[in-house]
Structures are given as C-alpha cells and as structure tokens.
Amino acid sequence: MVMEKKDEEESTYLKGVRNLCESGTKKLPRKYILPVPERPLQSKSPSARFKLPTIDFSQLQDSNGRPHALRSLSRACQEYGFFQIVNHGIPSESLLSLLSSARRFFELSCEEREKYMSNDIRAPVRYGTSFNQLQDGVFFWRDFLKLSCHPLLTFLPFWPSSPPQLREEAMSYAKQSKALFLVLMEAILETLGIGLSVLKELKEGTHMMVINCFPPCPEPDLTLGMPPHSDYGFLTILLQDKVKGLQVQCGDDWITVDPVANSLFVNVGDHLEIFSNGRYKSVLHRVLVNSSKSRNSIASVHSLPFDSIVRPSPELVKENQRLYKDTDFASFLNYMTTHETNQKHFLESRKVANMSPDSQ
Ligand code: OGA
Ligand code: NI
C-alpha cells in the first residue's frame, strides 16, 4: 500500500512541474528539496558589479572592427567561457514571438504535452522534466521540450503542431542560430590560430534546441531549476525572456546573468574545451527559480555530427601535451543513462589524467 502511494507520487513528478503547479501545490514536495550545501544562497551576491563580456556581432563581420572583436572573443572564451552577443541581426520581434509560442506550448493541456513525453534520450522530440530524470535523486524545478534540428527537414514533421506558430518560428530560429554558430566558430578558430577544416563538419553537426520552462516555485530557496552543469557541445546559444534565473560560475562566485533585450548569451561547452585542448574552458552554470514569475529560455546546443570523434585539434597538441581522450556523442548519451551528469563529471572522465591503461 505504502509502496503504491510512492509509485503514484513518482509518476506525478515525472509529469513535470507545470502539472504540479496546475494541481495547486502550495508547498515544495520533498522530491525537490536539495541537501543544504547544494541549495542556492540567494543572499550572497558578488562583491563588485560584474560586467558581462559582450561581443558586437556586426563588428565581427566588418573588416575594420574584426581585430578588436576577435580579441574580445578570445579573452571571453579563455577567461570566462561565456559572453553575450549583440547586433546579431535576428529581428527582436521574431525572438519575442518565438518565446511567446514556447510559453504557450507549456500552457497546453497536460494531455497535449504528454504526447511528446519519452524516456528515450535519442527521440527526435522529447518532453520531460528535471535535469537528467533517469538519474536525478532530487528533482529540479524545470520542464523542457527538446527538438532535434539537424537535418531540419528530417525532424520537422515530428515537432509539435501546437501552438500553431511554434513549428514555423522554431524552424526559422534554428536556421538563424546555426548560421550564428558557424560565424562564431569561424572566428573562434581564428582566435585559436588554427585552420578552418572543422567548419565543414560542424555545418553538418548535431543541433539540439532545448525549450525550458521554469514555473513559479513555492519555496525557491530550497531547490534549483537546473543544477550546476556544463553543456556537452561546442557552443550553446541561449535565448531567454526578461526573467532572471541563469547564473554562471566565475571564480568562487555565481554571477546572475541580467537578461538584456535582444541579446543572446553564449557559453563554451565541453566539446570546445576538448577541441581547444583546454585553452577554452566550458563553464559551469545553474538556474535559480523564483516564487512569482514563470521563466522561459531556449538553449541551442551545437556540435559535430553524431558519429564524429571529438578530439583535441592536432594543431593545438603539437607543443602542448594532449589533455583529453577521444570521445563522441554516443558515449556521452551512454554516460548520461548511467551517471549523474551535473557538475563537469562527463568532461572529467575524458581527461587524460584519468585515463586507465586499457581505455586509450
Ligand atoms: C541549459 C541551460 C539555462 C537557462 O538548457 O542547458 O543551461 O537559463 N539553460 O535556461
Ligand atoms: Ni546548460
């Protein structure tokens, strides 16, 4: 009997936090309460006001402005692992309209959203909750819709057909985000002083669009929307609405990223850390929730094709020692089904220092 009740609770949690909110939950269920050391310390704010590194995208494409923009880009990737881009050329109305369609997806009935629920982490469209729901002991206050975006025409028919504009707007944004990614990567390769050959592969690379929803939370100090984690790809390009929540790690501080209208936030992922042989570090980030406002964000994670090997660029290993083992997307997904993927656990497992004699 007791067991049945527990199973029933588990299946409620798997339906996500929007459903909990809709059922009138006023107190944070135990399932979401983090151990004290992992809770956000909302009162501790960084001593100095932090200025987010900013890259003017239009400068990057202008021969006069490019050298300066490349220097800023190199510094941002090396010192912080993140930056925001402005003047990216995507009209602000289309970004706002996509965010609003994303919000409306999570407002659909539970039955409609459940159609896309899947335990298969390889599914081309997947609605789910928490961070890594197969592994999380404590759940996180987040629901998501993950859309595979490359090749676009293969996956498009699987994307939700409701709300009506979502498919069209997400498709258009997917193309724009991919184009931004390729221009940024070309510039990053230039800052690393290496050839452009990987660009051809990146053009055909995986692209995942993760639409996140963080509903208001009854006790936001006891939980998180996402735990500290790094992203697996080369770069993540994040579109967020006006509500604060994202924090990035900078030294010993957690810096809150103030959403700036019409900007996009970019962070270095594990694959770029590996590819640059450690010169550019993937950054730990997490998401805070709040008690009054729902927050939406759209993370576009770009990398190499699914079956490609990710390895330090040979041009960067010549003088330096090679710091990371070969990896690929499939090993990341396998890791995800069997390990906790918060912190930088996966990347740590790829470091040469951790190489066992038989895994070379
Ligand atoms: C992610 C992520 C941050 C945010 O989806 O990997 O870190 O602010 N999102 O939603
Ligand atoms: Ni992330």
Coordinates of C-alpha atoms and ligand atoms in Angstrom, one line a residue:
M1 CA 0.0 0.0 0.0
V2 CA 2.7 2.4 1.1
M3 CA 4.7 1.3 -2.0
E4 CA 1.8 2.0 -4.3
K5 CA 1.5 5.5 -2.9
K6 CA 5.2 6.1 -3.5
D7 CA 4.9 4.9 -7.1
E8 CA 1.9 7.1 -7.7
E9 CA 3.9 10.1 -6.4
E10 CA 6.9 9.2 -8.6
S11 CA 4.7 9.1 -11.7
T12 CA 3.2 12.5 -10.7
Y13 CA 6.6 14.0 -10.6
L14 CA 7.6 12.6 -13.9
K15 CA 4.7 14.5 -15.5
G16 CA 6.6 17.7 -14.6
V17 CA 6.4 20.8 -12.5
R18 CA 3.8 22.6 -14.7
N19 CA 1.4 19.8 -13.7
L20 CA 2.2 20.2 -10.0
C21 CA 1.5 23.9 -10.2
E22 CA -1.7 23.3 -12.1
S23 CA -2.8 20.9 -9.4
G24 CA -2.4 23.7 -6.8
T25 CA 0.7 22.6 -5.0
K26 CA 1.5 25.2 -2.4
K27 CA 4.5 23.6 -0.6
L28 CA 7.6 22.3 -2.3
P29 CA 7.3 18.5 -2.3
R30 CA 10.2 16.6 -0.6
K31 CA 11.3 15.3 -4.0
Y32 CA 12.6 18.8 -5.0
I33 CA 14.3 19.7 -1.7
L34 CA 18.1 19.8 -2.2
P35 CA 20.5 19.0 0.7
V36 CA 21.5 22.2 2.5
P37 CA 25.0 22.6 0.8
E38 CA 23.5 22.4 -2.7
R39 CA 20.8 25.0 -2.1
P40 CA 21.3 28.4 -3.7
L41 CA 22.5 31.0 -1.2
Q42 CA 20.2 33.8 -2.5
S43 CA 21.7 36.4 -0.2
K44 CA 25.3 36.1 -1.2
S45 CA 25.9 38.5 -4.1
P46 CA 29.3 39.1 -5.8
S47 CA 31.2 42.0 -4.3
A48 CA 31.8 44.0 -7.4
R49 CA 29.3 44.6 -10.1
F50 CA 30.2 42.3 -12.9
K51 CA 30.2 43.4 -16.5
L52 CA 29.3 40.6 -18.8
P53 CA 31.8 40.2 -21.7
T54 CA 29.9 41.5 -24.8
I55 CA 30.7 40.7 -28.5
D56 CA 29.3 43.0 -31.1
F57 CA 28.4 40.6 -33.8
S58 CA 28.3 43.2 -36.5
Q59 CA 31.9 44.2 -35.7
L60 CA 32.9 40.6 -36.2
Q61 CA 31.7 40.8 -39.8
D62 CA 33.3 44.2 -40.5
S63 CA 36.9 44.2 -41.6
N64 CA 37.7 47.3 -39.6
G65 CA 36.0 46.1 -36.4
R66 CA 37.0 42.4 -36.7
P67 CA 40.5 42.5 -35.0
H68 CA 39.0 44.1 -31.9
A69 CA 36.0 41.8 -31.8
L70 CA 38.4 38.8 -32.2
R71 CA 40.5 40.0 -29.2
S72 CA 37.3 40.3 -27.1
L73 CA 36.1 36.9 -28.2
S74 CA 39.4 35.3 -27.4
R75 CA 39.5 36.9 -23.9
A76 CA 35.9 36.0 -23.2
C77 CA 36.4 32.3 -24.2
Q78 CA 39.7 32.0 -22.3
E79 CA 38.9 33.9 -19.1
Y80 CA 35.2 33.3 -18.7
G81 CA 33.9 30.6 -21.0
F82 CA 30.9 32.8 -21.8
F83 CA 29.8 36.1 -23.4
Q84 CA 26.7 37.8 -24.8
I85 CA 26.3 38.8 -28.4
V86 CA 24.5 42.0 -29.5
N87 CA 23.7 43.2 -33.0
H88 CA 23.3 39.6 -34.2
G89 CA 20.9 40.6 -36.9
I90 CA 17.9 38.4 -35.9
P91 CA 14.9 40.7 -35.6
S92 CA 13.8 41.2 -32.0
E93 CA 10.1 40.7 -33.0
S94 CA 10.9 37.1 -34.2
L95 CA 12.7 36.3 -31.0
L96 CA 9.9 37.6 -28.8
S97 CA 7.3 35.8 -30.9
L98 CA 9.2 32.5 -30.6
L99 CA 9.5 32.9 -26.8
S100 CA 5.8 33.6 -26.6
S101 CA 5.0 30.5 -28.7
A102 CA 7.3 28.5 -26.4
R103 CA 5.4 29.8 -23.4
R104 CA 2.1 28.8 -24.9
F105 CA 3.4 25.2 -25.6
F106 CA 3.8 24.7 -21.8
E107 CA 0.3 26.2 -21.3
L108 CA -1.3 23.5 -23.5
S109 CA -3.3 20.8 -21.7
C110 CA -1.4 18.1 -20.0
E111 CA -2.7 15.5 -22.5
E112 CA -1.4 17.5 -25.4
R113 CA 2.1 17.9 -23.9
E114 CA 2.2 14.3 -22.8
K115 CA 2.1 13.2 -26.4
Y116 CA 5.8 14.2 -26.6
M117 CA 6.9 12.6 -23.4
S118 CA 9.6 9.9 -23.9
N119 CA 12.1 8.0 -21.9
D120 CA 14.3 7.6 -25.0
I121 CA 17.0 10.2 -24.8
R122 CA 17.6 9.7 -28.5
A123 CA 14.0 10.6 -29.5
P124 CA 13.9 13.4 -32.1
V125 CA 11.3 15.3 -29.9
R126 CA 11.2 14.8 -26.2
Y127 CA 9.1 16.5 -23.5
G128 CA 10.4 15.9 -20.0
T129 CA 11.2 17.3 -16.6
S130 CA 14.1 17.9 -14.1
F131 CA 17.7 17.7 -15.4
N132 CA 18.6 14.1 -16.1
Q133 CA 15.4 12.4 -15.0
L134 CA 16.8 8.9 -15.3
Q135 CA 19.5 9.7 -12.7
D136 CA 18.2 12.6 -10.5
G137 CA 17.5 11.6 -6.9
V138 CA 16.3 15.1 -6.1
F139 CA 14.3 16.6 -9.0
F140 CA 14.8 20.1 -10.4
W141 CA 12.1 22.6 -11.0
R142 CA 12.1 22.6 -14.8
D143 CA 10.1 21.2 -17.7
F144 CA 11.6 21.0 -21.2
L145 CA 10.9 20.3 -24.8
K146 CA 13.9 19.1 -26.7
L147 CA 13.8 19.4 -30.5
S148 CA 16.5 17.7 -32.8
C149 CA 17.2 20.3 -35.5
H150 CA 19.7 18.7 -37.9
P151 CA 18.8 17.7 -40.6
L152 CA 15.9 20.1 -40.2
L153 CA 13.7 18.6 -42.9
T154 CA 14.0 15.1 -41.4
F155 CA 12.9 16.2 -37.9
L156 CA 10.4 18.9 -38.6
P157 CA 7.4 16.6 -39.1
F158 CA 8.0 15.2 -35.5
W159 CA 7.9 18.7 -33.9
P160 CA 4.7 19.7 -32.1
S161 CA 2.0 21.1 -34.3
S162 CA 0.5 23.2 -31.5
P163 CA 0.6 26.1 -30.7
P164 CA 0.2 26.7 -34.5
Q165 CA 3.2 29.1 -34.9
L166 CA 5.7 27.2 -32.9
R167 CA 7.0 24.9 -35.7
E168 CA 7.5 27.7 -38.3
E169 CA 9.1 30.1 -35.8
A170 CA 11.4 27.4 -34.3
M171 CA 12.4 26.3 -37.8
S172 CA 13.4 29.9 -38.8
Y173 CA 15.2 30.4 -35.5
A174 CA 17.0 27.1 -35.9
K175 CA 18.4 28.2 -39.2
Q176 CA 19.5 31.6 -37.8
S177 CA 21.1 30.0 -34.7
K178 CA 23.0 27.6 -36.8
A179 CA 24.3 30.4 -39.0
L180 CA 25.4 32.4 -35.9
F181 CA 27.1 29.4 -34.5
L182 CA 29.1 28.9 -37.7
V183 CA 30.2 32.5 -37.9
L184 CA 31.2 32.4 -34.2
M185 CA 33.1 29.2 -34.7
E186 CA 35.0 30.5 -37.7
A187 CA 36.0 33.5 -35.5
I188 CA 37.0 31.2 -32.6
L189 CA 39.1 29.0 -34.9
E190 CA 40.9 32.2 -36.0
T191 CA 41.5 33.2 -32.3
L192 CA 43.0 29.7 -31.8
G193 CA 45.3 30.3 -34.8
I194 CA 44.2 27.0 -36.5
G195 CA 42.7 26.0 -39.9
L196 CA 39.1 26.1 -40.7
S197 CA 38.7 22.5 -41.8
V198 CA 36.4 21.5 -38.9
L199 CA 33.8 24.0 -40.1
K200 CA 32.7 21.7 -42.9
E201 CA 31.9 19.0 -40.3
L202 CA 30.3 21.5 -37.9
K203 CA 27.9 22.5 -40.7
E204 CA 26.5 19.0 -40.8
G205 CA 26.7 18.8 -37.0
T206 CA 24.1 18.0 -34.4
H207 CA 21.9 20.8 -33.3
M208 CA 19.5 20.4 -30.3
M209 CA 17.0 23.1 -29.3
V210 CA 16.0 22.8 -25.7
I211 CA 13.0 24.9 -24.8
N212 CA 12.9 25.3 -21.0
C213 CA 10.1 26.3 -18.7
F214 CA 10.7 27.2 -15.1
P215 CA 7.3 27.8 -13.4
P216 CA 7.0 29.9 -10.2
C217 CA 8.1 27.8 -7.3
P218 CA 6.6 27.9 -3.8
E219 CA 9.9 27.6 -2.0
P220 CA 12.6 28.8 -4.4
D221 CA 15.4 28.8 -1.8
L222 CA 15.2 25.1 -1.3
T223 CA 15.7 24.0 -4.9
L224 CA 17.1 24.9 -8.3
G225 CA 15.7 25.0 -11.9
M226 CA 18.9 23.3 -13.1
P227 CA 21.9 22.0 -11.1
P228 CA 25.4 23.3 -11.7
H229 CA 26.4 21.7 -15.1
S230 CA 28.3 22.3 -18.3
D231 CA 26.8 21.8 -21.7
Y232 CA 28.3 19.0 -23.9
G233 CA 28.6 20.8 -27.3
F234 CA 31.0 23.3 -28.8
L235 CA 28.8 26.3 -28.1
T236 CA 25.4 26.9 -26.6
I237 CA 23.4 29.9 -27.7
L238 CA 20.8 30.9 -25.2
L239 CA 17.7 33.0 -25.8
Q240 CA 16.0 34.0 -22.6
D241 CA 12.9 36.0 -21.7
K242 CA 13.1 39.0 -19.2
V243 CA 13.0 37.0 -16.0
K244 CA 16.4 36.5 -14.3
G245 CA 17.5 33.0 -13.3
L246 CA 20.6 31.9 -15.1
Q247 CA 23.8 32.0 -13.1
V248 CA 27.3 31.3 -14.3
Q249 CA 30.3 30.4 -12.2
C250 CA 33.1 33.0 -12.1
G251 CA 35.9 32.2 -9.7
D252 CA 34.1 31.3 -6.4
D253 CA 31.1 33.4 -7.3
W254 CA 27.8 32.7 -9.0
I255 CA 27.1 35.6 -11.3
T256 CA 23.4 36.3 -12.2
V257 CA 23.1 37.0 -16.0
D258 CA 20.8 40.0 -16.4
P259 CA 18.7 39.4 -19.5
V260 CA 19.5 42.2 -21.9
A261 CA 16.7 42.8 -24.5
N262 CA 17.6 41.4 -28.0
S263 CA 20.9 39.9 -26.8
L264 CA 21.9 36.2 -26.9
F265 CA 24.0 34.5 -24.3
V266 CA 26.7 32.1 -25.4
N267 CA 28.7 29.6 -23.4
V268 CA 31.6 27.3 -24.2
G269 CA 30.7 23.6 -24.0
D270 CA 32.7 20.5 -23.2
H271 CA 33.4 19.7 -26.8
L272 CA 35.1 23.0 -27.4
E273 CA 37.1 22.6 -24.2
I274 CA 38.3 19.2 -25.6
F275 CA 38.9 20.5 -29.2
S276 CA 40.9 23.5 -27.9
N277 CA 42.9 21.1 -25.7
G278 CA 41.8 23.0 -22.6
R279 CA 42.5 26.6 -23.8
Y280 CA 38.8 27.5 -23.7
K281 CA 37.0 26.1 -20.7
S282 CA 33.4 25.0 -20.6
V283 CA 31.6 27.0 -17.9
L284 CA 29.6 25.7 -15.0
H285 CA 26.1 27.3 -14.9
R286 CA 22.9 26.7 -13.0
V287 CA 19.3 28.2 -12.9
L288 CA 17.6 29.8 -9.9
V289 CA 13.8 29.8 -9.7
N290 CA 11.5 32.4 -8.1
S291 CA 8.2 32.4 -6.3
S292 CA 6.2 34.8 -8.6
K293 CA 7.2 34.6 -12.3
S294 CA 7.4 31.8 -14.8
R295 CA 10.6 31.9 -16.9
N296 CA 11.3 30.5 -20.4
S297 CA 14.6 30.0 -22.2
I298 CA 15.7 28.3 -25.4
A299 CA 19.2 26.8 -25.4
S300 CA 20.6 25.8 -28.8
V301 CA 23.4 23.3 -28.4
H302 CA 25.7 22.9 -31.4
S303 CA 28.3 20.2 -32.1
L304 CA 29.9 17.8 -34.6
P305 CA 27.8 15.1 -36.3
F306 CA 26.5 12.4 -34.0
D307 CA 29.1 9.8 -35.1
S308 CA 32.2 12.1 -35.3
I309 CA 35.0 11.8 -32.8
V310 CA 35.6 14.8 -30.7
R311 CA 39.3 15.2 -30.0
P312 CA 41.9 18.0 -29.3
S313 CA 42.8 19.7 -32.6
P314 CA 46.1 18.2 -33.7
E315 CA 47.3 21.8 -34.4
L316 CA 47.0 22.6 -30.7
V317 CA 48.6 19.4 -29.4
K318 CA 51.9 19.9 -31.1
E319 CA 53.6 21.9 -28.4
N320 CA 51.2 21.2 -25.6
Q321 CA 50.5 17.8 -24.3
R322 CA 47.2 16.2 -25.3
L323 CA 44.9 16.7 -22.3
Y324 CA 41.7 14.9 -23.3
K325 CA 40.8 11.5 -24.7
D326 CA 38.8 11.0 -27.9
T327 CA 35.0 10.9 -27.3
D328 CA 31.8 11.0 -29.3
F329 CA 28.2 11.8 -28.8
A330 CA 27.2 8.2 -28.3
S331 CA 29.5 7.8 -25.3
F332 CA 28.0 11.0 -23.8
L333 CA 24.5 9.6 -24.1
N334 CA 25.6 6.3 -22.7
Y335 CA 27.2 8.1 -19.8
M336 CA 24.0 10.1 -19.2
T337 CA 21.9 7.0 -18.8
T338 CA 24.3 5.6 -16.1
H339 CA 25.8 8.5 -14.3
E340 CA 24.9 11.9 -12.9
T341 CA 25.8 14.5 -15.5
N342 CA 25.8 17.5 -13.2
Q343 CA 29.0 19.5 -12.4
K344 CA 31.6 18.6 -15.1
H345 CA 31.5 14.9 -14.4
F346 CA 31.5 13.8 -18.1
L347 CA 34.4 16.1 -19.1
E348 CA 36.4 15.0 -16.0
S349 CA 36.0 11.4 -17.2
R350 CA 37.6 12.4 -20.6
K351 CA 40.7 14.0 -19.1
V352 CA 44.0 12.2 -19.9
A353 CA 45.0 12.2 -16.2
N354 CA 42.0 9.9 -15.6
M355 CA 43.0 7.6 -18.5
S356 CA 43.2 4.0 -17.5
P357 CA 45.8 1.9 -19.4
D358 CA 43.1 0.0 -21.3
S359 CA 41.0 3.0 -22.3
Q360 CA 43.5 4.7 -24.6
Ligands
OGA1 C1 20.5 24.5 -20.5 C2 20.7 25.7 -19.6 C3 20.0 27.9 -18.9 C4 18.7 28.6 -18.8 O1 19.4 24.4 -21.0 O2 21.5 23.7 -20.6 O3 21.7 25.8 -19.0 O4 18.8 29.8 -18.4 N1 19.8 26.6 -19.6 O5 17.7 28.1 -19.1
NI2 NI 23.2 24.4 -19.8

